[in-house]
CSV table of C-alpha atoms in Angstrom, one decimal:
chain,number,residue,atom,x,y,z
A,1,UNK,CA,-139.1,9.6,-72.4
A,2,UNK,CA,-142.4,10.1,-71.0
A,3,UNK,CA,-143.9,11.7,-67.8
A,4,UNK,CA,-144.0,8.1,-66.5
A,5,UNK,CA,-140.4,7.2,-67.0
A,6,UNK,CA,-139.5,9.5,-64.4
A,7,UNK,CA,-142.4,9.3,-62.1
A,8,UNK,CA,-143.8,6.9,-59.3
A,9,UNK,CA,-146.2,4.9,-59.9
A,10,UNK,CA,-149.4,5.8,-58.5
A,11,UNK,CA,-149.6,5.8,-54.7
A,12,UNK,CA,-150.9,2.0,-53.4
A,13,UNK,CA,-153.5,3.3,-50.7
A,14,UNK,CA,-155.7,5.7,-52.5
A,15,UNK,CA,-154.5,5.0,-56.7
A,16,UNK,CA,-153.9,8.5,-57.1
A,17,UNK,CA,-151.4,9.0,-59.8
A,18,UNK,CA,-148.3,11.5,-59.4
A,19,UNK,CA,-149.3,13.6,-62.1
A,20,UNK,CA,-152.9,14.2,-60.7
A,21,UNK,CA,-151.2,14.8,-57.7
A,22,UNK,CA,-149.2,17.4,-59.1
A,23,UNK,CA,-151.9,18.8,-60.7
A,24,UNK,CA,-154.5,19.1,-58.1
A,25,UNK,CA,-151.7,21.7,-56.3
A,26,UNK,CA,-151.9,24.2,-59.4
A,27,UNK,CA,-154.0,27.0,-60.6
A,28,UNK,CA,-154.8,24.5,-63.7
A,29,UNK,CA,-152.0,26.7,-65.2
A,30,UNK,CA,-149.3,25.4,-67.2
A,31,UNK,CA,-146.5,27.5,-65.7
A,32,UNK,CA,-147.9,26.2,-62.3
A,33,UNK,CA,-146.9,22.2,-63.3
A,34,UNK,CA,-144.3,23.5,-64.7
A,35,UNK,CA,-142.9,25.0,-61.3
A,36,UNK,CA,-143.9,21.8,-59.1
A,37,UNK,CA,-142.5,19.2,-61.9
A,38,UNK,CA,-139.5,21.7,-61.6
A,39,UNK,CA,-139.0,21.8,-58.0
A,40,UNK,CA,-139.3,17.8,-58.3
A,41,UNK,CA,-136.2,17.9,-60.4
A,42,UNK,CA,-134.0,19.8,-57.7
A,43,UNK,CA,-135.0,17.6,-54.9
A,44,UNK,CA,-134.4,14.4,-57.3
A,45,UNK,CA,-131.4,15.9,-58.0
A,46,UNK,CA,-128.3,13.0,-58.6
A,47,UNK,CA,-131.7,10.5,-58.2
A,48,UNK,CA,-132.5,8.6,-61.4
A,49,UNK,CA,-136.7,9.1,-60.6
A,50,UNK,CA,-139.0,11.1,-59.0
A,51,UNK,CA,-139.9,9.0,-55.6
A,52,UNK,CA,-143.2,10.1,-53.6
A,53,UNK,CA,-140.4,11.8,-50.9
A,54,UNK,CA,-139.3,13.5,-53.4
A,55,UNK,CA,-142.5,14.9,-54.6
A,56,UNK,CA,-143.5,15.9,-51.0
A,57,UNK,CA,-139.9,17.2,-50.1
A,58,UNK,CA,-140.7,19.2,-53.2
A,59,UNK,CA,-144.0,20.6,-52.6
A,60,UNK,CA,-142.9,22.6,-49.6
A,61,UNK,CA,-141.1,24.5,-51.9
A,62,UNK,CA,-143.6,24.7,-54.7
A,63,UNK,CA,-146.4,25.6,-51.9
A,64,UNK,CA,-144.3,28.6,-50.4
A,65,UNK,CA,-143.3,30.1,-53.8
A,66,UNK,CA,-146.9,29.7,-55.2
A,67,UNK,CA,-147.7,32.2,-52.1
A,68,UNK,CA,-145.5,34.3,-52.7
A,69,UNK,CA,-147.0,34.6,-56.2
A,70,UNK,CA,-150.1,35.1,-55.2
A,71,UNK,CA,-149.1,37.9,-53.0
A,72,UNK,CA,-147.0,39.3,-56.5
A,73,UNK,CA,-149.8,38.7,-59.2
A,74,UNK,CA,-152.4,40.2,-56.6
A,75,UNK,CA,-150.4,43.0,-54.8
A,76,UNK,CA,-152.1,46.0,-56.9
A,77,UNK,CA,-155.7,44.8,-55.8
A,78,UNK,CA,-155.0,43.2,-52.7
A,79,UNK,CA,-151.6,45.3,-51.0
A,80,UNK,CA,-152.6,43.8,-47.6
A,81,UNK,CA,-153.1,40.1,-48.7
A,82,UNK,CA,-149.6,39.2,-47.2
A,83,UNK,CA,-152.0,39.8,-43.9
A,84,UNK,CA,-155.3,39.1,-45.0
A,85,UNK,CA,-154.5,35.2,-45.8
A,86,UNK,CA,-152.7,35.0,-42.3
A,87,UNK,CA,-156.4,34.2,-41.0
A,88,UNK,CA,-155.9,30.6,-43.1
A,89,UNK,CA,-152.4,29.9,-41.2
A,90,UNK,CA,-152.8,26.6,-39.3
A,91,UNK,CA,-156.4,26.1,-40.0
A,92,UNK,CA,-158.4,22.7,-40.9
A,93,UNK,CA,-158.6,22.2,-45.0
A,94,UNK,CA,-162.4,22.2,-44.4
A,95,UNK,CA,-163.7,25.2,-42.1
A,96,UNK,CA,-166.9,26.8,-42.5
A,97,UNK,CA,-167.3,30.8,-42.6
A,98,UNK,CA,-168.0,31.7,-38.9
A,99,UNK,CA,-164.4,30.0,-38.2
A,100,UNK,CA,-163.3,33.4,-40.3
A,101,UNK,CA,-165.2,35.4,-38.3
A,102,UNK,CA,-163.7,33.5,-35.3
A,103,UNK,CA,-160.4,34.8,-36.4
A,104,UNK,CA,-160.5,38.2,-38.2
A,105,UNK,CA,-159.2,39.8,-35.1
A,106,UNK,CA,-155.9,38.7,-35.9
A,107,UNK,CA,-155.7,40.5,-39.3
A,108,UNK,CA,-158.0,43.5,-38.1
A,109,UNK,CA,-155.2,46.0,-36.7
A,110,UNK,CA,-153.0,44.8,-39.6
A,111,UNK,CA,-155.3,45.3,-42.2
A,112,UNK,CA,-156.3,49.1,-41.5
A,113,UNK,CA,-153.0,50.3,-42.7
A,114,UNK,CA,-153.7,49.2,-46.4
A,115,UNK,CA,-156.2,51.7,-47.2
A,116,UNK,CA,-156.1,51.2,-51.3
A,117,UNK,CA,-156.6,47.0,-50.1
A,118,UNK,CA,-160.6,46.3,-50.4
A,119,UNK,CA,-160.0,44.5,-47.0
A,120,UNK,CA,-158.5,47.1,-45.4
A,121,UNK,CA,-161.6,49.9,-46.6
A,122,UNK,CA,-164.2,47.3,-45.1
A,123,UNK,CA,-161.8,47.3,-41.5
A,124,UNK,CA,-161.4,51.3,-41.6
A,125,UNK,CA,-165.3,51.4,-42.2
A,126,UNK,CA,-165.7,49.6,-39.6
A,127,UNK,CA,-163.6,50.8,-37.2
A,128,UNK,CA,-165.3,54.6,-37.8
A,129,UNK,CA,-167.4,56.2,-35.1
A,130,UNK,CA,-170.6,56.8,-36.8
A,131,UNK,CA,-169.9,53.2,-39.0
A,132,UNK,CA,-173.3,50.9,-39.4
A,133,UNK,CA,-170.9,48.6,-40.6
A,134,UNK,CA,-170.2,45.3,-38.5
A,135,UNK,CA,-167.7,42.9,-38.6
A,136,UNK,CA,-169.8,40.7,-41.1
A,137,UNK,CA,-168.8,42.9,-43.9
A,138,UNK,CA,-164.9,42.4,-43.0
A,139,UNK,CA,-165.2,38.6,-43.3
A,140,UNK,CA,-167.3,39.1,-46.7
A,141,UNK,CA,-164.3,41.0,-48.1
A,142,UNK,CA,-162.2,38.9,-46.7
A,143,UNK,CA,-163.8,35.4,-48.1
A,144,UNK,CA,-163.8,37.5,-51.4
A,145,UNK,CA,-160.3,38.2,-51.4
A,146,UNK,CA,-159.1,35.0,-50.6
A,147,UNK,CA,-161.5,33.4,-53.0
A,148,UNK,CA,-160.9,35.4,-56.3
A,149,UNK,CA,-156.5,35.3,-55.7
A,150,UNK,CA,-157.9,31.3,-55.7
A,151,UNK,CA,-156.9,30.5,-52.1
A,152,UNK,CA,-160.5,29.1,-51.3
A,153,UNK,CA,-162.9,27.1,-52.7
A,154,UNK,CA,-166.4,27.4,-51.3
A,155,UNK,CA,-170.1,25.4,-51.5
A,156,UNK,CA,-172.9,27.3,-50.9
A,157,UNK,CA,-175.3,23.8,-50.6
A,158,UNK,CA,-174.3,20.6,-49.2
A,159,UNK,CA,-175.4,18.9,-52.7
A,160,UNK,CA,-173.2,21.5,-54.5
A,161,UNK,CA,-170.1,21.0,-55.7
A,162,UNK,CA,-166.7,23.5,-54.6
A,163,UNK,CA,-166.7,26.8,-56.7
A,164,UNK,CA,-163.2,28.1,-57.3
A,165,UNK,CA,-162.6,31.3,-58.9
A,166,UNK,CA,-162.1,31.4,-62.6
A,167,UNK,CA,-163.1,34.3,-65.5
A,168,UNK,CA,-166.6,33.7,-64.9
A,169,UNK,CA,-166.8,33.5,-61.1
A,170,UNK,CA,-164.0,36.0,-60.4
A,171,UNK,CA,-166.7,37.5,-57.4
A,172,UNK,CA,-168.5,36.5,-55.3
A,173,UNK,CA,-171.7,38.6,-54.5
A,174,UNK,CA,-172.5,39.2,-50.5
A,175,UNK,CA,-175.5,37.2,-50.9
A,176,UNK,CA,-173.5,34.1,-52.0
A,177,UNK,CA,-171.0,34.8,-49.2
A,178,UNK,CA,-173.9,34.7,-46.3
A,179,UNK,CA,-175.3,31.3,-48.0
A,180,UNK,CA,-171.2,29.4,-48.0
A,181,UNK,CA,-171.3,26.3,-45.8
A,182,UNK,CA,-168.3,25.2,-46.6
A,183,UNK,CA,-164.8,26.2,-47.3
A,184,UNK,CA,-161.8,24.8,-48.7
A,185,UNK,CA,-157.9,26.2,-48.7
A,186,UNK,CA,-156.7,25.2,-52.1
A,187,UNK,CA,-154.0,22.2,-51.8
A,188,UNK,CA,-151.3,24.7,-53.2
A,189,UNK,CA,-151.2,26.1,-50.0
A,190,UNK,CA,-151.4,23.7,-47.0
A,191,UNK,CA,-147.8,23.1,-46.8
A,192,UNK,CA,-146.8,26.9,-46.6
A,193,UNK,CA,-149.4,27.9,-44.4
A,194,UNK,CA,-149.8,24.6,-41.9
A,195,UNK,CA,-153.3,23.8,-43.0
A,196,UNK,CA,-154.4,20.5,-41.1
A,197,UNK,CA,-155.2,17.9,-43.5
């Protein structure tokens, strides 16, 4: 039995095939498919195939428990990232970086309680009397954070393509962050978080 004995054919309007679909939601990690394709087989359950509803019934489920591995496999470096990636809830798929700065008042007071969380150092800096620090260096920690845990993608050129985090770009450096025109929440997450397709 193969992947395709089980699986809808690809989707008639744009060709895409259920497997790229599947893919394209994942951290290009095995255990990732593995969780979606598995979450597939619960809502198919008593079904002979996987149907498209069943793949999207499913990837409400796969989208909420990837977050809540994120916030597992991150929570040593990132302890306030449960509030820091609030400031993608209900946002466009596409945004560009003063849209983050539009928002980081909503994470601001939450975030100064996690003072081991790099997020929350750049808001208590900030938030000091004598601070030369502004509110630009909050949303570079923040794009940071939310870049290397792989919740964003970002272009720094319109010609460019999207750079997601991986072993070799695991950082981004404050230069790169001031020169992003473009940012992307990674497809894993829109269903959990409401992002606007």
């Amino acid at each position: 039995i193969e992947f395709s004995d089980i699986f809808p054919k690809p989707q008639k309007h744009t060709g895409v095939t259920a497997l790229d679909y599947i893919i394209k939601r994942t951290l290009l990690r095995p255990r990732d498919v593995m969780q979606f394709v598995n979450e597939c087989f619960v809502s198919a359950f008593s079904q002979q195939r996987v149907s498209w509803k069943t793949i999207s019934a499913a990837e409400s489920n796969y989208s909420e428990k990837r977050l809540k591995s994120l916030f597992e496999e991150w929570g040593s470096i990132y302890p306030g990232l449960e509030e820091t990636i609030e400031v993608l809830r209900n946002i466009p798929c596409v945004f560009t970086r003063s849209v983050i700065k539009d928002r980081i008042d909503l994470i601001i007071e939450k975030l100064i309680e996690y003072e081991n969380d790099p997020c929350g150092k750049a808001v208590e800096k900030y938030c000091q009397a004598d601070s030369n620090s502004s509110e630009s260096d909050i949303v570079v920690e923040v794009i940071n954070c939310l870049f290397r845990v792989g919740a964003i993608g970002v272009k720094t050129s319109s010609k460019s393509p999207y750079l997601w985090s991986d072993f070799d770009n695991a950082l981004l450096s404050k230069s790169s962050v001031k020169r992003i025109n473009q940012i992307k929440v990674h497809k894993m997450l829109h269903r959990t978080l409401g992002v606007e397709e």
